[in-house]
mmCIF file of C-alpha atoms in Angstrom:
data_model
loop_
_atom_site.group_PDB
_atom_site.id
_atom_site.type_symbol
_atom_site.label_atom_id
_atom_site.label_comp_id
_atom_site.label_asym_id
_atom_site.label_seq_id
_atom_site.Cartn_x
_atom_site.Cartn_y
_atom_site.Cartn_z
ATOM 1 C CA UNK U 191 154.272 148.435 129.105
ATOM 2 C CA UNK U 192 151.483 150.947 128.344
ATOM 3 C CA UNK U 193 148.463 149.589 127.135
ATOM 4 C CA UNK U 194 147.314 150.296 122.904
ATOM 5 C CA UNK U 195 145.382 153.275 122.248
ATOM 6 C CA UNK U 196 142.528 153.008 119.510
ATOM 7 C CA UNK U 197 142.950 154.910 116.617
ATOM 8 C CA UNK U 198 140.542 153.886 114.362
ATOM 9 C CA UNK U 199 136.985 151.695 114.590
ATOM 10 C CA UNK U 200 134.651 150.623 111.753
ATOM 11 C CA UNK U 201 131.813 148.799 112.036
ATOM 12 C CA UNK U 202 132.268 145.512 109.205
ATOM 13 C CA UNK U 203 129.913 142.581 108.785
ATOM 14 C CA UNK U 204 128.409 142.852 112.326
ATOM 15 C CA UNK U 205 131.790 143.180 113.826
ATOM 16 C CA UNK U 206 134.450 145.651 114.102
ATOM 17 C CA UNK U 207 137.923 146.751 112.754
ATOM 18 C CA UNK U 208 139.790 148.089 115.154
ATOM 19 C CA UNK U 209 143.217 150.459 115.045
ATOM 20 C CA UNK U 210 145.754 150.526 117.876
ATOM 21 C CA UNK U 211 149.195 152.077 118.400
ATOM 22 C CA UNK U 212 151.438 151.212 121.220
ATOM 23 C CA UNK U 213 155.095 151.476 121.971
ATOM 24 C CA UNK U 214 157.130 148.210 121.349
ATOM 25 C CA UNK U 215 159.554 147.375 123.618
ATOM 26 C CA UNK U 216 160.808 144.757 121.176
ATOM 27 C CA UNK U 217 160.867 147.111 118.256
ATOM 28 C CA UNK U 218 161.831 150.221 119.857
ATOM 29 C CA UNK U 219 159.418 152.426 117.928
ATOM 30 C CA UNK U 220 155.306 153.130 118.066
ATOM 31 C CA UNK U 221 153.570 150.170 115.941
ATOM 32 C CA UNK U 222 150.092 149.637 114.925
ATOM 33 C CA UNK U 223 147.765 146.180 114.693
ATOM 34 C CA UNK U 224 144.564 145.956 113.422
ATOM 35 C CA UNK U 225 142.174 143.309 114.882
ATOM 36 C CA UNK U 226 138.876 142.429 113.515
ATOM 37 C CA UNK U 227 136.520 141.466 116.329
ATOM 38 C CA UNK U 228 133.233 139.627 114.953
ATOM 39 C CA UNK U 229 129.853 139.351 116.398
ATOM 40 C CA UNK U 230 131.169 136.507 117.962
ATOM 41 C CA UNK U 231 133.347 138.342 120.677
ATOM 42 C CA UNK U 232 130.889 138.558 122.727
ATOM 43 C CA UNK U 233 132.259 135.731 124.230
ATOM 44 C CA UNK U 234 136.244 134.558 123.532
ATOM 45 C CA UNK U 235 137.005 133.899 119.948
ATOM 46 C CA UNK U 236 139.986 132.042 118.696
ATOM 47 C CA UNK U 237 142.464 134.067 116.484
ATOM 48 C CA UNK U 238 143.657 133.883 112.979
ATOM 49 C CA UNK U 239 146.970 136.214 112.422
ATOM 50 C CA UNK U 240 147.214 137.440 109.059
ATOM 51 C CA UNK U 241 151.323 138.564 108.215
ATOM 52 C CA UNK U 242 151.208 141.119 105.187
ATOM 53 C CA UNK U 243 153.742 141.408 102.328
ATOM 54 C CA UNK U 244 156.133 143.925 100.908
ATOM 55 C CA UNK U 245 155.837 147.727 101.765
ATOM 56 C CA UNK U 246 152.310 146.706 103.288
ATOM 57 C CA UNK U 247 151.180 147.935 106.765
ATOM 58 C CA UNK U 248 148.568 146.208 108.971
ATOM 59 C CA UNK U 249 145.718 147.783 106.812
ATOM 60 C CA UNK U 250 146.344 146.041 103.634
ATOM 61 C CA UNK U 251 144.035 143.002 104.452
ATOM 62 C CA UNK U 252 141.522 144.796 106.458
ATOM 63 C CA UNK U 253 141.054 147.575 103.069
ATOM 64 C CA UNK U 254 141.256 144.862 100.088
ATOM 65 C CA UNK U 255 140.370 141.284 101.155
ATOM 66 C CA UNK U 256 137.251 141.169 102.619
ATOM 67 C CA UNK U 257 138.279 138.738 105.160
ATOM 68 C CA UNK U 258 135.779 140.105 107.729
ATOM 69 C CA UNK U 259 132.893 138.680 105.980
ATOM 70 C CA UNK U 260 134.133 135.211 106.473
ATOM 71 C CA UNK U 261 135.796 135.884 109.915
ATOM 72 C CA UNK U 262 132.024 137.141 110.684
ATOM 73 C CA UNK U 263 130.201 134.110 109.627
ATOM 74 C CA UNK U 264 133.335 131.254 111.248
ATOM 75 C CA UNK U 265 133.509 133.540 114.631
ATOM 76 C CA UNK U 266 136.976 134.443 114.703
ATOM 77 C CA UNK U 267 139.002 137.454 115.768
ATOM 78 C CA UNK U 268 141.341 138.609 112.760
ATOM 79 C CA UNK U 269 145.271 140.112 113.981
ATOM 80 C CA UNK U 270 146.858 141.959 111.600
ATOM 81 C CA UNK U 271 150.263 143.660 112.369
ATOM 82 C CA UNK U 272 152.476 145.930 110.324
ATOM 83 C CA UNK U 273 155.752 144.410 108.487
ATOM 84 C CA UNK U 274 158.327 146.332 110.097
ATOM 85 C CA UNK U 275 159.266 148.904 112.383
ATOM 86 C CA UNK U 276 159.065 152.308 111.554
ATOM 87 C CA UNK U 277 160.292 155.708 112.734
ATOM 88 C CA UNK U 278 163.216 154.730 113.655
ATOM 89 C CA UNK U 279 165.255 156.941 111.328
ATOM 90 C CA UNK U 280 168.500 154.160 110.099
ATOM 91 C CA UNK U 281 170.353 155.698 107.489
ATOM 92 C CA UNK U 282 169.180 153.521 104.335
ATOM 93 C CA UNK U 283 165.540 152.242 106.210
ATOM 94 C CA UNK U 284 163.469 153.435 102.905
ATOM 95 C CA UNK U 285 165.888 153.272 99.686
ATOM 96 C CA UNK U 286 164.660 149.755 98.740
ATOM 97 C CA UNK U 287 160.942 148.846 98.716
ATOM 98 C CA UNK U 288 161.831 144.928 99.463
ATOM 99 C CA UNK U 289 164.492 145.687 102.517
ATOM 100 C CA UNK U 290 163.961 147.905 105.425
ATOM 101 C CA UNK U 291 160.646 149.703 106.375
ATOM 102 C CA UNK U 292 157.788 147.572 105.297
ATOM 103 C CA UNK U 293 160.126 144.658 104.678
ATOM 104 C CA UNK U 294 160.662 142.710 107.986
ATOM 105 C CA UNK U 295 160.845 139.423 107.051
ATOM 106 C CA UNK U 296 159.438 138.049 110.147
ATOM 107 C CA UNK U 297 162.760 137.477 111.305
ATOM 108 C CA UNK U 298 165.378 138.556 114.325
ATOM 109 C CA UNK U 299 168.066 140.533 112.732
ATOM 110 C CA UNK U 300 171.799 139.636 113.842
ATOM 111 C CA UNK U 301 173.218 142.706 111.906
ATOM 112 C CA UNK U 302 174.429 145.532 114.401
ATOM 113 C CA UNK U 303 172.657 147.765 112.229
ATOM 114 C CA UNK U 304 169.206 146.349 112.052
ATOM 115 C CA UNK U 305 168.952 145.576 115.521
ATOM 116 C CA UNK U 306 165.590 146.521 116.120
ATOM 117 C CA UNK U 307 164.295 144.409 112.805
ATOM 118 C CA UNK U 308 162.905 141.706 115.205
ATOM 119 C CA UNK U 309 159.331 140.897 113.676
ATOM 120 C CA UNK U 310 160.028 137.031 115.113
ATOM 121 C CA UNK U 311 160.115 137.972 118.583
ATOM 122 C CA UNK U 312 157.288 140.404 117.781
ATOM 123 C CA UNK U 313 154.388 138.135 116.121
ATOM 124 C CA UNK U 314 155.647 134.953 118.302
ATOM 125 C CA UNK U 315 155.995 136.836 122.210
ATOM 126 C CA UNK U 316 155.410 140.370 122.310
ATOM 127 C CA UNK U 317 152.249 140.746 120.736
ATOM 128 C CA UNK U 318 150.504 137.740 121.939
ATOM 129 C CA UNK U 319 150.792 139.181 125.242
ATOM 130 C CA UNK U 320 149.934 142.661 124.433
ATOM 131 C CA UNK U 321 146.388 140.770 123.390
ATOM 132 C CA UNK U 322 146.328 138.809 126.188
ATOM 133 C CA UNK U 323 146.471 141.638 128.893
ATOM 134 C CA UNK U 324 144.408 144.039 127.031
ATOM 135 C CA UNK U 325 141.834 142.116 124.929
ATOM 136 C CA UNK U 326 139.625 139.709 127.429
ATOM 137 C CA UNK U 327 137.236 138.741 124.155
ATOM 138 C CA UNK U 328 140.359 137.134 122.576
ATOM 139 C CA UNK U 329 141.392 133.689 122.995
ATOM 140 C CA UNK U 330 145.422 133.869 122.592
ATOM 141 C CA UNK U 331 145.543 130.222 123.645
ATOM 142 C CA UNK U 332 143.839 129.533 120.541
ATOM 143 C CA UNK U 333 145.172 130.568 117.640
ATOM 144 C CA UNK U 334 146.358 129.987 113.251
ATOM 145 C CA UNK U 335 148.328 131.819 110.997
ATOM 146 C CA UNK U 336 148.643 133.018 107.385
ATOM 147 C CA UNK U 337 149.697 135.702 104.961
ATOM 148 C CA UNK U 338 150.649 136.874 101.716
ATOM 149 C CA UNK U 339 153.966 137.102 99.836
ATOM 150 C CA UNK U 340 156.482 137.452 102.654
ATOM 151 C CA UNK U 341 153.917 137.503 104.874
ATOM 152 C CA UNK U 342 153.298 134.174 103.702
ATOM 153 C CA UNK U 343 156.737 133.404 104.638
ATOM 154 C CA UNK U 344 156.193 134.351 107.744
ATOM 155 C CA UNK U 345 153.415 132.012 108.439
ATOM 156 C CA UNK U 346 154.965 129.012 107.192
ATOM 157 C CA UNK U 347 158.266 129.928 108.832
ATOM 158 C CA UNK U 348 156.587 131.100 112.479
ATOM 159 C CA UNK U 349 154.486 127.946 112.220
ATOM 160 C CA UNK U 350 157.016 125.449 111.721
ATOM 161 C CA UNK U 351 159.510 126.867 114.016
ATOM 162 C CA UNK U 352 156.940 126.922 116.915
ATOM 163 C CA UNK U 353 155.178 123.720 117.058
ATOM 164 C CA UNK U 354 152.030 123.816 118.958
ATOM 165 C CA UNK U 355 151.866 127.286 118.895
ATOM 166 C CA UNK U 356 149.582 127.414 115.903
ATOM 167 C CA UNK U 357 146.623 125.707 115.282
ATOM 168 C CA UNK U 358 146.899 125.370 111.756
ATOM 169 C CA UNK U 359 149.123 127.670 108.750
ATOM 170 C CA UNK U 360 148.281 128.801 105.114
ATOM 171 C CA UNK U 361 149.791 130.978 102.401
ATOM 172 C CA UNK U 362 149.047 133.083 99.700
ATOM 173 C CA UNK U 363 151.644 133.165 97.056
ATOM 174 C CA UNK U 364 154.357 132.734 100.143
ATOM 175 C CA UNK U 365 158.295 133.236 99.424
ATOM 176 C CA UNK U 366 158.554 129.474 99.855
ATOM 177 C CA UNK U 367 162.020 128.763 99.722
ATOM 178 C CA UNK U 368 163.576 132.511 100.385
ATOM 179 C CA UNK U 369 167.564 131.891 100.771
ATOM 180 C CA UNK U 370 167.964 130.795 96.601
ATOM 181 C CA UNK U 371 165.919 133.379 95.605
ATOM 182 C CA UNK U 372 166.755 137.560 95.145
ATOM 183 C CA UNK U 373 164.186 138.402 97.781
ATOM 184 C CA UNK U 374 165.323 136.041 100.445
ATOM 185 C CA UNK U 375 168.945 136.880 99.427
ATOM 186 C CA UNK U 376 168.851 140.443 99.776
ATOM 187 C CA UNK U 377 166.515 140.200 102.607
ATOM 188 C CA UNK U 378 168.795 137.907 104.958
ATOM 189 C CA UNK U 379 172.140 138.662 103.671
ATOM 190 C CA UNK U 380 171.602 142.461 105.052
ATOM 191 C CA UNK U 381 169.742 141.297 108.381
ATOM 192 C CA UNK U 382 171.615 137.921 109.159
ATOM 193 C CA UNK U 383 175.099 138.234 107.458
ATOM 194 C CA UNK U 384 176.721 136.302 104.705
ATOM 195 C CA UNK U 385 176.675 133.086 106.783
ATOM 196 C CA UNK U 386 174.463 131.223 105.015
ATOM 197 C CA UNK U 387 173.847 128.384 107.894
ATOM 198 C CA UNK U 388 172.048 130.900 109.589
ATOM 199 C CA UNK U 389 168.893 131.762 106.734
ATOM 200 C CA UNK U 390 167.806 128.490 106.826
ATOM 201 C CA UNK U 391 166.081 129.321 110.212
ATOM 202 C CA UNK U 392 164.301 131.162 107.922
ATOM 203 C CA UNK U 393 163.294 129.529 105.447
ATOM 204 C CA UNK U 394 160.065 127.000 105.682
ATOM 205 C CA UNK U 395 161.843 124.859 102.721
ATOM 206 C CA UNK U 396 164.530 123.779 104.960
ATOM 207 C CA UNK U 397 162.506 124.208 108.031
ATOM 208 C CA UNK U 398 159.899 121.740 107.337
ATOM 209 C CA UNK U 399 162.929 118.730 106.670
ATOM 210 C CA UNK U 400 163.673 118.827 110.061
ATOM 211 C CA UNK U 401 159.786 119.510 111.578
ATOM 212 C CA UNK U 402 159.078 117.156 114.426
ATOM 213 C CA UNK U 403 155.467 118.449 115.510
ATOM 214 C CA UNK U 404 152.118 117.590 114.221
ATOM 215 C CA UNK U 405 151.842 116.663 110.894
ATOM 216 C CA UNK U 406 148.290 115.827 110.293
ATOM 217 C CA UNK U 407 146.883 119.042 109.445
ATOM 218 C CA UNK U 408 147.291 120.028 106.293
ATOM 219 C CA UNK U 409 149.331 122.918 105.208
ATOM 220 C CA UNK U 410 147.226 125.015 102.419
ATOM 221 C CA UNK U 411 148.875 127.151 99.931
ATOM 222 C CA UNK U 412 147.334 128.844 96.869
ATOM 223 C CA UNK U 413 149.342 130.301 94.123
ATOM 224 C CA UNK U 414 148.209 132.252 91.055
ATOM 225 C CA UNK U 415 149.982 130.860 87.492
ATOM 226 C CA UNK U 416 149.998 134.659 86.134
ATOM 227 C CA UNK U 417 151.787 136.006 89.289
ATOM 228 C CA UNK U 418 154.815 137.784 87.823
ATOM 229 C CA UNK U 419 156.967 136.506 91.299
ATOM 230 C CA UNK U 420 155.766 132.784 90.992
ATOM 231 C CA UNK U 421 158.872 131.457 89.181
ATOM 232 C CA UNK U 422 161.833 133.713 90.302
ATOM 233 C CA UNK U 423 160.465 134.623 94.218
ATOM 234 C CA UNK U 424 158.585 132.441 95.426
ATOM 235 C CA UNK U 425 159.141 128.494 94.633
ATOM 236 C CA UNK U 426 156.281 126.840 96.442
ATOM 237 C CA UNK U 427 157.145 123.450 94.960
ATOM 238 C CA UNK U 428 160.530 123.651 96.597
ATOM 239 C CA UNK U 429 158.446 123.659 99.751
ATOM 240 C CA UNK U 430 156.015 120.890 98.742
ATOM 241 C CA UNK U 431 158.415 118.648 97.706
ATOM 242 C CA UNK U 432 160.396 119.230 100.966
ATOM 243 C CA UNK U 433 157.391 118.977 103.208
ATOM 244 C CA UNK U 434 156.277 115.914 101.695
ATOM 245 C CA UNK U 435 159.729 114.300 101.913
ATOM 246 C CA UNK U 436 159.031 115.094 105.760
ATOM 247 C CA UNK U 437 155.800 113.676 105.844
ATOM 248 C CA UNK U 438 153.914 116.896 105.776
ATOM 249 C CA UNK U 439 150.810 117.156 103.572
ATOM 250 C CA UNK U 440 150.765 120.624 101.845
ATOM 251 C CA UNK U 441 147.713 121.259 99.538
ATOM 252 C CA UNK U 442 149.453 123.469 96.799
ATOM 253 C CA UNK U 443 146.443 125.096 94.327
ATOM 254 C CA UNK U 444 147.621 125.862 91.062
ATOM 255 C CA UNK U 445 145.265 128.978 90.249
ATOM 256 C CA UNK U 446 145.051 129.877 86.568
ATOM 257 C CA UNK U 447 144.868 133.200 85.708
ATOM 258 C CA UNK U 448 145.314 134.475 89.050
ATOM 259 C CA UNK U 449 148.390 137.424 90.166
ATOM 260 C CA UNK U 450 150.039 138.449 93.262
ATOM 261 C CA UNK U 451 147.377 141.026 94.039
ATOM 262 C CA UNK U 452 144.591 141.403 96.597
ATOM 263 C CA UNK U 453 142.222 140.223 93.507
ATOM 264 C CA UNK U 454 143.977 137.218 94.292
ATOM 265 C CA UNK U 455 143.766 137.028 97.429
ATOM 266 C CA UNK U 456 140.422 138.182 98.120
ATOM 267 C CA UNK U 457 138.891 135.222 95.939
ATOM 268 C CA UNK U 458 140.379 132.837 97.552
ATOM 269 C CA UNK U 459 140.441 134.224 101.266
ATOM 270 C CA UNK U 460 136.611 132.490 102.452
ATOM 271 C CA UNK U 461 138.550 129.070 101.728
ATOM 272 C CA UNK U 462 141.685 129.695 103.777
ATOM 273 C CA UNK U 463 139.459 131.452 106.442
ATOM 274 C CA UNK U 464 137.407 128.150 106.160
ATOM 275 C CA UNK U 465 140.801 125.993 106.873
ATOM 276 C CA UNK U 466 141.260 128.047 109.758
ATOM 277 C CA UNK U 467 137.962 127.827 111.168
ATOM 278 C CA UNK U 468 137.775 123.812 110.926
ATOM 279 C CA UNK U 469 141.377 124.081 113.028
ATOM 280 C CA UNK U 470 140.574 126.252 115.559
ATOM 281 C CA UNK U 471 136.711 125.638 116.407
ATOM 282 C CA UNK U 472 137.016 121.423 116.615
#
């Protein structure tokens, strides 16, 4: 596999944003990943992956959160990737903002159709070893995950089907409990099929009944009481009640007045960064 090519470098906080591009074997098509590389990586950092939303790319968090202030002052190395493939031209990709390009789901696809929707195998194989071989400051031995919205899915999903492999997980406003709500429907009956059985690999509600790894690190989720998606999409307390049933602690913050937005996120981002940093640096 060829090596990324940098596209893009800003300097941030004493660090630096970096673009690359790079043709996915898994995906079939050119993606992009941002990382965030902070004074630090000098010497190897550990990494925190941050999974993006709906019709987001891997820019989204590195243009409106200002997570590279706090990555700057923990020491950690920020991976951002984009939420689909792209370029690949199926008939349909782009008719729906919340299925196709930009929609991934952080899922395998089953669906002839869809084949190359494989953002699972993506986050969880290909790309840690695209950073391993090309990016000696990063440590990929050493790494968390969170998001936003489905990205937030995708951490709590990624980390409870992969025990070990993350440090510690967190979520902003996460579709918590995707196959009973229109998102997740949509979302897995055109990737995975109409049998039902085989969502709940994808979804952290019934995921986390059945978690056998560590359960002593708490799982933090924040979620904003104005967001228009809280009630119908997204369900955290599905998850919390689940996940406590199971014997996993889930810190689930109630924020009043607080959307689905970046504004969101960005206030709250120092104290999930903060989570992170207590994981990965003990």
């Amino acid at each position: 596999m060829e090596g990324p090519t940098e596209i893009a470098k800003n300097k941030h906080f004493g660090g630096f944003n970096k673009r690359y591009k790079y043709q996915s074997r898994t995906l079939g098509c050119v993606t992009t990943f941002t990382i965030y590389f902070p004074p630090a990586a000098e010497k190897k950092v550990p990494i925190l992956y941050y999974l993006s939303g709906l019709t987001c790319t891997d820019e989204n968090v590195m243009q409106k959160s200002g997570i590279q202030r706090s990555a700057s002052e923990k020491g950690l190395a920020i991976v951002s990737p984009d939420t689909s493939p792209r370029g690949l031209n199926v008939q349909g990709e782009a008719d729906n903002w919340d299925f196709g390009v930009g929609a991934g789901f952080y899922l395998n696809a089953t669906q002839e159709k869809w084949k190359n929707w494989r953002m699972y195998d993506y986050i969880t194989k290909e790309l840690p070893e695209v950073l391993k071989a090309n990016f000696s400051e990063l440590d990929t031995a050493t790494a968390s995950i969170t998001g936003h919205s489905m990205g937030g899915h995708g951490a709590l999903t990624l980390y409870l089907q992969n025990p070990g492999m993350y440090k510690s997980v967190s979520a902003f406003a996460p579709i918590a409990n995707p196959s009973v709500v229109p998102w997740g429907k949509k979302a897995f009956s055109g990737y995975l099929g109409e049998d039902k059985s085989a969502w709940e690999a994808y979804d952290a509600t019934c995921l986390v009944k059945h978690y056998m790894g560590e359960t002593t690190t708490e799982i933090l989720i924040d979620q904003g009481d104005t967001d228009g998606f809280y009630k119908e999409q997204l369900q955290p307390e599905n998850f919390k009640k689940a996940a406590e049933a199971a014997g996993v602690t889930v810190n689930l913050r109630i924020q009043s007045g607080y959307d689905h937005s970046y504004y969101f996120v960005s206030t709250f981002i120092p104290d999930h960064v903060s989570h992170h940093a207590k994981a990965l640096l003990s």
